[in-house]
Short mmCIF file of C-alpha atoms in Angstrom, two decimals:
data_model
loop_
_atom_site.label_atom_id
_atom_site.label_comp_id
_atom_site.label_asym_id
_atom_site.label_seq_id
_atom_site.Cartn_x
_atom_site.Cartn_y
_atom_site.Cartn_z
CA MET A 3 109.02 124.65 121.48
CA THR A 4 111.04 121.46 121.44
CA ASP A 5 114.53 120.39 120.42
CA ARG A 6 113.27 116.97 119.38
CA PRO A 7 113.03 116.15 115.67
CA ARG A 8 109.58 116.79 114.21
CA LEU A 9 107.65 113.99 112.55
CA LEU A 10 104.48 114.32 110.48
CA PHE A 11 102.47 111.11 110.86
CA LEU A 12 99.96 110.39 108.07
CA CYS A 13 97.60 107.51 108.73
CA GLN A 14 94.69 105.94 106.85
CA THR A 15 92.92 105.04 110.11
CA LEU A 16 92.64 106.36 113.65
CA PRO A 17 94.81 103.96 115.72
CA PHE A 18 92.74 103.94 118.88
CA PRO A 19 91.41 101.79 120.40
CA PRO A 20 94.14 99.30 119.44
CA ASP A 21 91.76 96.38 118.98
CA GLY A 22 92.76 94.88 115.62
CA GLY A 23 95.83 94.14 113.52
CA VAL A 24 96.55 97.46 111.78
CA TRP A 25 95.35 99.51 114.76
CA ILE A 26 97.48 97.58 117.24
CA ARG A 27 100.65 97.98 115.22
CA THR A 28 100.05 101.63 114.36
CA TYR A 29 99.22 102.48 117.96
CA HIS A 30 102.47 100.95 119.20
CA VAL A 31 104.49 102.53 116.39
CA LEU A 32 103.07 105.94 117.33
CA ARG A 33 103.72 105.27 121.02
CA LEU A 34 107.32 104.23 120.43
CA LEU A 35 108.16 107.03 118.01
CA ALA A 36 106.81 109.55 120.54
CA ARG A 37 109.75 108.70 122.78
CA THR A 38 112.05 110.42 120.31
CA PHE A 39 109.98 112.62 117.97
CA ASP A 40 107.60 115.53 118.37
CA ILE A 41 104.65 114.17 116.38
CA THR A 42 101.78 115.79 114.52
CA ALA A 43 99.36 113.14 113.24
CA LEU A 44 96.74 113.49 110.51
CA CYS A 45 94.47 110.46 110.58
CA PHE A 46 91.40 109.40 108.66
CA GLU A 47 88.54 107.98 110.68
CA ARG A 48 88.07 104.24 110.68
CA ALA A 49 86.61 102.84 107.49
CA GLY A 50 83.93 100.17 107.70
CA THR A 51 83.30 100.45 111.46
CA GLY A 52 81.06 102.57 113.59
CA GLY A 53 82.20 105.54 115.61
CA THR A 54 80.43 108.64 116.86
CA GLY A 55 81.94 112.07 117.31
CA ARG A 56 82.24 111.25 121.00
CA ASP A 57 84.15 108.05 120.20
CA ILE A 58 86.56 109.96 117.97
CA ALA A 59 87.06 112.63 120.60
CA ALA A 60 87.83 109.95 123.20
CA SER A 61 90.36 108.34 120.86
CA VAL A 62 92.07 111.65 120.16
CA GLU A 63 92.25 112.33 123.90
CA ALA A 64 93.81 108.91 124.51
CA LEU A 65 96.46 109.56 121.85
CA ARG A 66 97.25 113.08 123.06
CA ARG A 67 100.11 111.86 125.26
CA PHE A 68 101.91 110.71 122.10
CA ALA A 69 101.02 113.30 119.46
CA HIS A 70 98.88 116.19 118.36
CA VAL A 71 96.15 114.29 116.45
CA GLU A 72 93.66 115.58 113.90
CA VAL A 73 90.98 113.33 112.40
CA PHE A 74 89.40 113.61 108.95
CA ALA A 75 86.23 112.09 107.58
CA ILE A 76 86.23 109.47 104.84
CA PRO A 77 83.70 110.98 102.39
CA GLN A 78 82.42 107.55 101.40
CA ARG A 79 81.05 106.97 104.92
CA ARG A 80 78.84 110.05 104.67
CA ARG A 81 77.65 109.63 101.09
CA ARG A 82 76.77 106.07 100.08
CA LEU A 83 76.70 106.84 96.36
CA ARG A 84 80.31 107.86 96.70
CA TYR A 85 81.20 104.17 97.21
CA LEU A 86 79.88 103.26 93.75
CA TRP A 87 81.33 106.41 92.22
CA ASP A 88 84.79 105.65 93.62
CA HIS A 89 84.77 102.12 92.18
CA PHE A 90 83.53 103.45 88.85
CA ARG A 91 86.34 106.00 88.69
CA SER A 92 88.90 103.36 89.62
CA ALA A 93 87.68 100.98 86.92
CA THR A 94 87.42 103.57 84.16
CA LEU A 95 90.43 105.78 84.95
CA GLY A 96 92.85 102.99 85.80
CA ARG A 97 93.85 104.21 89.28
CA VAL A 98 93.74 101.96 92.33
CA TYR A 99 90.51 102.22 94.33
CA THR A 100 92.15 103.57 97.50
CA THR A 101 93.14 106.67 95.51
CA TYR A 102 89.50 107.70 95.67
CA LEU A 103 88.57 106.13 99.01
CA TYR A 104 90.97 108.50 100.80
CA GLU A 105 90.45 111.49 98.51
CA SER A 106 89.78 114.42 100.87
CA ARG A 107 90.14 118.13 100.17
CA ALA A 108 90.22 118.84 103.89
CA PHE A 109 93.05 116.37 104.49
CA ARG A 110 95.09 117.70 101.56
CA SER A 111 94.55 121.32 102.56
CA ARG A 112 95.67 120.68 106.14
CA LEU A 113 98.69 118.70 104.95
CA VAL A 114 99.82 121.51 102.66
CA GLU A 115 99.22 124.07 105.41
CA LEU A 116 101.32 122.14 107.93
CA ILE A 117 104.20 121.53 105.56
CA GLY A 118 104.22 125.21 104.61
CA SER A 119 104.20 126.46 108.19
CA ARG A 120 106.41 123.99 110.10
CA ALA A 121 109.82 122.47 109.52
CA PHE A 122 109.32 118.70 109.67
CA ASP A 123 112.36 116.43 109.73
CA LEU A 124 110.49 113.32 108.61
CA VAL A 125 107.14 112.11 107.30
CA HIS A 126 105.70 108.74 108.29
CA VAL A 127 103.09 107.37 105.88
CA ASP A 128 101.26 104.39 107.32
CA SER A 129 100.33 102.88 103.97
CA LEU A 130 100.69 103.45 100.24
CA ASP A 131 96.91 103.87 100.32
CA LEU A 132 97.88 107.50 100.93
CA ALA A 133 100.28 107.66 97.96
CA PRO A 134 98.34 110.54 96.27
CA TYR A 135 99.47 112.80 99.14
CA LEU A 136 103.17 112.00 98.77
CA PRO A 137 103.93 114.71 96.16
CA ALA A 138 102.91 117.31 98.75
CA CYS A 139 105.77 116.04 100.96
CA GLU A 140 108.49 116.84 98.43
CA GLY A 141 111.70 117.93 100.11
CA ILE A 142 111.03 115.98 103.33
CA PRO A 143 112.27 112.39 103.72
CA VAL A 144 109.35 109.95 103.76
CA VAL A 145 109.21 106.59 105.53
CA CYS A 146 106.37 104.36 104.34
CA VAL A 147 105.06 101.34 106.22
CA HIS A 148 103.85 98.32 104.24
CA HIS A 149 101.55 96.34 106.54
CA ASP A 150 101.64 93.76 103.77
CA VAL A 151 102.43 93.76 100.07
CA GLU A 152 98.98 94.96 99.10
CA SER A 153 99.14 93.94 95.44
CA ALA A 154 100.01 90.35 96.43
CA LEU A 155 97.18 90.34 98.95
CA LEU A 156 94.70 91.38 96.26
CA GLN A 157 95.98 88.73 93.88
CA ARG A 158 95.66 86.03 96.55
CA ARG A 159 92.14 87.17 97.31
CA ALA A 160 91.27 87.10 93.63
CA ALA A 161 92.49 83.51 93.37
CA LEU A 162 90.07 82.47 96.13
CA GLU A 163 87.07 84.35 94.73
CA ARG A 164 84.35 82.17 93.19
CA SER A 165 82.57 84.93 91.29
CA ARG A 166 84.19 85.45 87.90
CA TRP A 167 83.59 89.20 87.75
CA ARG A 168 84.77 89.77 91.33
CA ARG A 169 87.84 87.67 90.65
CA ALA A 170 88.62 89.74 87.56
CA TYR A 171 88.05 93.03 89.38
CA LEU A 172 90.23 92.08 92.34
CA ALA A 173 93.00 90.95 89.99
CA TYR A 174 92.67 94.30 88.18
CA GLN A 175 92.99 96.16 91.48
CA GLY A 176 96.04 94.05 92.26
CA ARG A 177 97.69 95.17 89.03
CA LEU A 178 96.84 98.80 89.76
CA MET A 179 98.33 98.52 93.25
CA ASP A 180 101.41 96.84 91.85
CA ALA A 181 101.93 99.88 89.62
CA VAL A 182 101.73 102.16 92.68
CA GLU A 183 104.27 100.04 94.55
CA ARG A 184 106.65 100.00 91.60
CA SER A 185 106.29 103.76 91.16
CA TRP A 186 106.85 104.81 94.76
CA CYS A 187 108.99 102.26 96.61
CA GLY A 188 112.20 103.37 94.91
CA ARG A 189 111.50 107.05 95.53
CA LEU A 190 110.95 106.90 99.28
CA ALA A 191 113.65 107.53 101.86
CA LEU A 192 112.78 104.21 103.49
CA ASN A 193 110.25 101.40 103.09
CA VAL A 194 109.38 99.48 106.26
CA ALA A 195 108.31 95.88 105.66
CA MET A 196 106.84 93.46 108.19
CA SER A 197 109.02 90.49 107.21
CA GLU A 198 112.02 89.47 105.14
CA ARG A 199 109.59 87.88 102.68
CA ASP A 200 107.72 91.15 102.19
CA ALA A 201 111.00 93.08 101.94
CA ALA A 202 112.20 90.76 99.17
CA ALA A 203 108.92 91.23 97.31
CA LEU A 204 109.27 95.02 97.46
CA LEU A 205 112.86 94.85 96.24
CA ARG A 206 111.81 92.74 93.27
CA LYS A 207 109.41 95.51 92.30
CA ALA A 208 111.91 98.32 92.89
CA PRO A 209 115.49 96.97 92.98
CA GLY A 210 116.91 100.33 94.06
CA ALA A 211 114.50 100.78 96.94
CA ARG A 212 115.67 101.30 100.50
CA VAL A 213 113.95 98.68 102.65
CA THR A 214 114.26 97.63 106.26
CA VAL A 215 112.30 95.05 108.24
CA VAL A 216 110.48 96.08 111.41
CA PRO A 217 108.23 93.15 112.36
CA ASN A 218 105.09 93.37 114.41
CA GLY A 219 105.52 93.14 118.15
CA VAL A 220 103.67 92.08 121.25
CA ASP A 221 103.27 93.50 124.74
CA LEU A 222 104.69 90.71 126.90
CA GLU A 223 103.10 92.11 130.04
CA GLU A 224 99.65 92.44 128.51
CA PHE A 225 99.76 88.96 126.95
CA GLN A 226 101.26 86.31 129.22
CA PRO A 227 100.44 82.84 130.57
CA ASP A 228 98.13 82.84 133.57
CA GLY A 229 97.29 79.19 134.27
CA THR A 230 93.62 79.42 133.22
CA GLU A 231 91.95 76.04 132.68
CA GLU A 232 92.03 75.28 128.95
CA VAL A 233 89.39 73.68 126.76
CA GLY A 234 88.66 73.59 123.02
CA MET A 235 90.08 75.87 120.37
CA ALA A 236 89.90 79.53 119.38
CA PHE A 237 90.62 81.85 116.47
CA VAL A 238 91.19 85.57 117.11
CA GLY A 239 89.94 88.04 114.52
CA GLY A 240 86.71 89.61 113.36
CA THR A 241 84.89 88.48 110.24
CA SER A 242 85.04 91.79 108.38
CA PRO A 243 88.58 91.46 106.94
CA PHE A 244 88.32 89.06 103.98
CA PRO A 245 91.23 86.81 105.08
CA ASN A 246 89.50 86.13 108.40
CA LEU A 247 86.12 85.46 106.80
CA ASP A 248 87.71 83.11 104.27
CA ALA A 249 89.51 81.36 107.13
CA LEU A 250 86.17 80.83 108.88
CA HIS A 251 84.61 79.29 105.76
CA PHE A 252 87.68 77.14 105.09
CA PHE A 253 87.70 75.89 108.68
CA CYS A 254 83.97 75.15 108.83
CA ASP A 255 83.74 73.49 105.41
CA GLN A 256 87.00 71.54 105.21
CA ILE A 257 88.65 71.19 108.63
CA LEU A 258 85.90 71.04 111.23
CA PRO A 259 84.20 67.91 109.83
CA TYR A 260 87.37 65.89 110.51
CA VAL A 261 87.57 67.30 114.05
CA ARG A 262 83.91 66.55 114.78
CA ARG A 263 84.28 62.90 113.79
CA ALA A 264 86.83 62.39 116.54
CA ALA A 265 85.61 64.98 119.05
CA PRO A 266 81.94 65.82 118.38
CA ASP A 267 81.51 68.19 121.31
CA VAL A 268 84.82 70.07 121.36
CA PRO A 269 84.15 73.82 121.83
CA VAL A 270 85.16 76.17 119.01
CA ARG A 271 85.21 79.93 119.57
CA TRP A 272 85.78 82.66 116.96
CA ILE A 273 86.80 85.76 118.92
CA GLY A 274 86.07 89.12 117.30
CA ARG A 275 83.59 91.34 115.55
CA ALA A 276 80.78 89.47 113.74
CA SER A 277 77.24 90.27 112.73
CA VAL A 278 74.28 88.83 114.64
CA GLN A 279 73.31 86.87 111.52
CA GLN A 280 76.79 85.35 111.24
CA GLN A 281 76.69 84.42 114.90
CA ARG A 282 73.34 82.66 114.54
CA GLU A 283 74.27 80.84 111.34
CA CYS A 284 77.59 79.52 112.62
CA ARG A 285 76.07 78.32 115.86
CA ALA A 286 73.18 76.59 114.07
CA ARG A 287 75.16 75.04 111.19
CA HIS A 288 78.53 74.31 112.77
CA GLY A 289 78.20 74.63 116.54
CA ILE A 290 80.75 77.44 116.55
CA GLU A 291 80.51 80.43 118.87
CA LEU A 292 81.20 83.77 117.19
CA THR A 293 81.66 86.08 120.16
CA GLY A 294 81.16 89.43 118.47
CA TYR A 295 83.23 92.46 119.45
CA THR A 296 84.83 92.35 122.88
CA ASP A 297 86.89 95.03 124.59
CA ASP A 298 89.36 92.54 126.04
CA VAL A 299 90.09 89.33 124.12
CA ARG A 300 92.55 87.95 126.67
CA PRO A 301 90.16 86.01 128.94
CA LEU A 302 88.63 84.29 125.91
CA MET A 303 92.08 83.51 124.51
CA GLN A 304 93.29 82.14 127.84
CA GLY A 305 90.40 79.69 127.99
CA ALA A 306 91.33 77.87 124.77
CA ALA A 307 93.70 74.92 124.73
CA CYS A 308 94.57 75.35 121.04
CA HIS A 309 94.76 78.53 119.00
CA ILE A 310 94.11 78.05 115.28
CA VAL A 311 95.09 80.19 112.28
CA PRO A 312 93.56 78.58 109.15
CA LEU A 313 94.34 81.52 106.87
CA ARG A 314 94.62 81.06 103.11
CA THR A 315 95.37 84.66 102.20
CA GLY A 316 96.82 87.77 103.80
CA GLY A 317 100.24 89.28 104.31
CA GLY A 318 102.52 90.96 106.83
CA THR A 319 103.14 89.22 110.14
CA ARG A 320 100.31 87.91 112.27
CA LEU A 321 99.69 89.75 115.49
CA LYS A 322 97.24 87.00 116.43
CA ILE A 323 100.08 84.46 116.51
CA LEU A 324 102.41 86.79 118.40
CA ASN A 325 99.73 87.32 121.06
CA SER A 326 99.13 83.56 121.28
CA TRP A 327 102.85 82.89 121.60
CA ALA A 328 103.20 85.53 124.32
CA MET A 329 100.40 83.76 126.23
CA GLY A 330 102.24 80.46 125.93
CA LYS A 331 99.50 78.93 123.79
CA ALA A 332 99.87 76.04 121.38
CA VAL A 333 99.15 77.22 117.82
CA VAL A 334 98.16 75.30 114.69
CA SER A 335 98.47 77.36 111.51
CA THR A 336 98.64 77.14 107.76
CA SER A 337 101.94 78.15 106.18
CA ILE A 338 100.34 81.37 104.90
CA GLY A 339 99.00 82.07 108.38
CA CYS A 340 102.46 82.16 109.93
CA GLU A 341 104.59 83.37 107.03
CA GLY A 342 106.97 86.15 107.93
CA LEU A 343 107.36 84.90 111.50
CA GLU A 344 110.12 82.82 113.07
CA ALA A 345 107.77 79.84 112.98
CA ARG A 346 109.42 76.43 113.49
CA ASP A 347 107.19 73.44 113.01
CA ASP A 348 106.93 71.23 116.09
CA VAL A 349 109.03 73.72 118.09
CA ASN A 350 106.79 76.76 118.60
CA ILE A 351 103.90 75.93 116.26
CA LEU A 352 102.36 73.15 114.16
CA VAL A 353 102.16 74.11 110.47
CA ARG A 354 99.64 72.20 108.35
CA ASP A 355 98.04 73.14 105.03
CA ASP A 356 95.99 70.05 104.19
CA PRO A 357 92.58 70.19 105.94
CA LYS A 358 92.82 66.68 107.40
CA ASP A 359 96.38 67.26 108.56
CA PHE A 360 95.27 70.52 110.15
CA ALA A 361 92.45 68.71 111.97
CA ASP A 362 94.80 65.95 113.12
CA ALA A 363 97.19 68.56 114.52
CA ILE A 364 94.35 70.19 116.48
CA LEU A 365 93.34 66.85 117.93
CA ALA A 366 96.95 66.08 118.85
CA VAL A 367 97.24 69.39 120.72
CA LEU A 368 93.92 68.93 122.51
CA GLY A 369 94.81 65.40 123.56
CA ASP A 370 98.40 65.89 124.72
CA HIS A 371 99.15 68.26 127.60
CA ARG A 372 102.91 67.83 127.19
CA LEU A 373 102.71 68.82 123.52
CA ARG A 374 100.66 71.90 124.43
CA ARG A 375 103.18 72.91 127.06
CA ARG A 376 106.18 72.35 124.79
CA LEU A 377 104.70 74.38 121.94
CA GLY A 378 103.55 77.06 124.36
CA GLU A 379 106.98 77.40 125.92
CA GLY A 380 108.56 77.54 122.47
CA GLY A 381 106.18 80.29 121.40
CA ARG A 382 106.64 82.36 124.55
CA GLY A 383 110.42 82.10 124.19
CA THR A 384 110.24 83.22 120.55
CA ALA A 385 108.07 86.22 121.48
CA GLN A 386 110.45 87.24 124.26
CA ARG A 387 113.55 86.91 122.10
CA LEU A 388 112.35 88.52 118.88
CA TYR A 389 108.99 90.25 119.12
CA SER A 390 108.77 92.32 122.29
CA TRP A 391 107.72 95.86 121.34
CA ASP A 392 110.74 97.14 123.26
CA VAL A 393 113.05 95.04 121.07
CA VAL A 394 111.20 95.99 117.89
CA GLY A 395 111.05 99.66 118.88
CA GLU A 396 114.81 100.08 119.27
CA ARG A 397 115.46 99.06 115.68
CA MET A 398 112.58 101.13 114.35
CA ILE A 399 113.56 104.35 116.15
CA ASP A 400 117.17 103.94 115.05
CA ALA A 401 116.10 103.56 111.40
CA TYR A 402 113.83 106.62 111.58
CA LEU A 403 116.53 108.76 113.21
CA ARG A 404 119.05 107.79 110.56
CA VAL A 405 116.64 108.93 107.86
CA ALA A 406 115.72 112.14 109.68
CA THR A 407 119.33 113.14 110.32
CA ALA A 408 120.90 112.10 106.99
CA PRO A 409 121.50 115.44 105.20
CA ALA A 410 121.73 114.11 101.67
CA GLY A 411 121.85 110.37 102.05
CA GLY A 412 119.64 107.40 102.25
CA VAL A 413 119.28 104.16 104.13
CA ASP A 414 120.88 100.89 103.15
CA ARG A 415 118.07 98.53 102.21
CA GLU A 416 119.63 95.57 104.03
CA THR A 417 120.90 97.11 107.29
CA GLY A 418 118.96 100.32 107.74
CA THR A 419 122.23 102.28 107.89
CA VAL A 420 122.78 105.59 106.14
CA ARG A 421 124.58 105.64 102.82
CA ALA A 422 125.67 108.87 101.17
CA GLU A 423 123.98 109.52 97.86
CA PRO A 424 121.58 112.11 96.46
CA SER A 425 118.08 111.81 97.87
CA HIS A 426 115.24 110.76 95.59
CA SER A 427 112.62 113.25 94.48
CA HIS A 428 109.05 112.83 95.69
CA SER A 429 107.55 114.48 92.65
#
């Protein structure tokens, strides 16, 4: 028994190990909320990555200090035809694809059982991908995290797609997701956005929605300058998320040729999960090292003189930049790559969208130690001031407690403070 408020944590992915964007944030959110709440977590296994029963058991054990965790299979991973069937149902029935991706009788049954047998003060939903389960939470205030504005992400991806039918399908999925966002954002006790930009986008969809901003954070002890000798450039992120793969193609095709003309032998390292075929092709065609999955990215990050973020799509706030800033690294990014962050050109980052300008900025960083140091110090200072998980966590816990303890009120969308008004239905 505990006197602490009870929180039901619903998550579309198992947040351990924390080795990628969504997993890092969700892990730290769970860790921080555990300081205040007694947490029961229902998590789906990881989609699109490997993982044996032993791996899952080890992850659950690692998370036990924060919550009671139960893990559920994604049916699509066990039955390959289900993948095609889910897309067919989405296209013909007009419901966003994730409705079917996370459709699980076992998950729903356990959710209903828990809500019927325990008195939860609050439900955390880690993504609107789990929106079909929200009606089961009726009567309990729900806080939903938006890692990005998913409909906008789909539309951006569609705009970059060369295949006509894929472009049309992605745009269609974007419209379906937009309908989900418009339907649910105004009915939740609180929407948590990553940035002011994302918060504004959600409010345009649902003007009455309650929205607060809780940006991504960084562990300043885990990521810090260490004086390692620096050479070349690095990007951090595996090739499986589309924004990262598109960034790789954009960099190789449009930016790297300008760099090679001035610095033919400068090392380029892409740190993160990649297939053996991708590794071979990039090394042979472009002289780029794709490292593949690594348990600890920090030594590879420390060895690069310039961190690059040539993203053309995506959303939320970039953990990769926060980690680079915390390490005191000079960063060159596109405007999309650093949107949502307190990024100040020529103070803590260089922001360039034109391929040649991006290449010139890389070369300037590589050739000027004082510029590297100035940008690195600016980034580290920004991370310390605004993005430490301890700083981020205080605001987040306060917002969650206000929702959990408001008897019949809501949360002001600008300040996160409680305002007295009838609560919205989750039906």
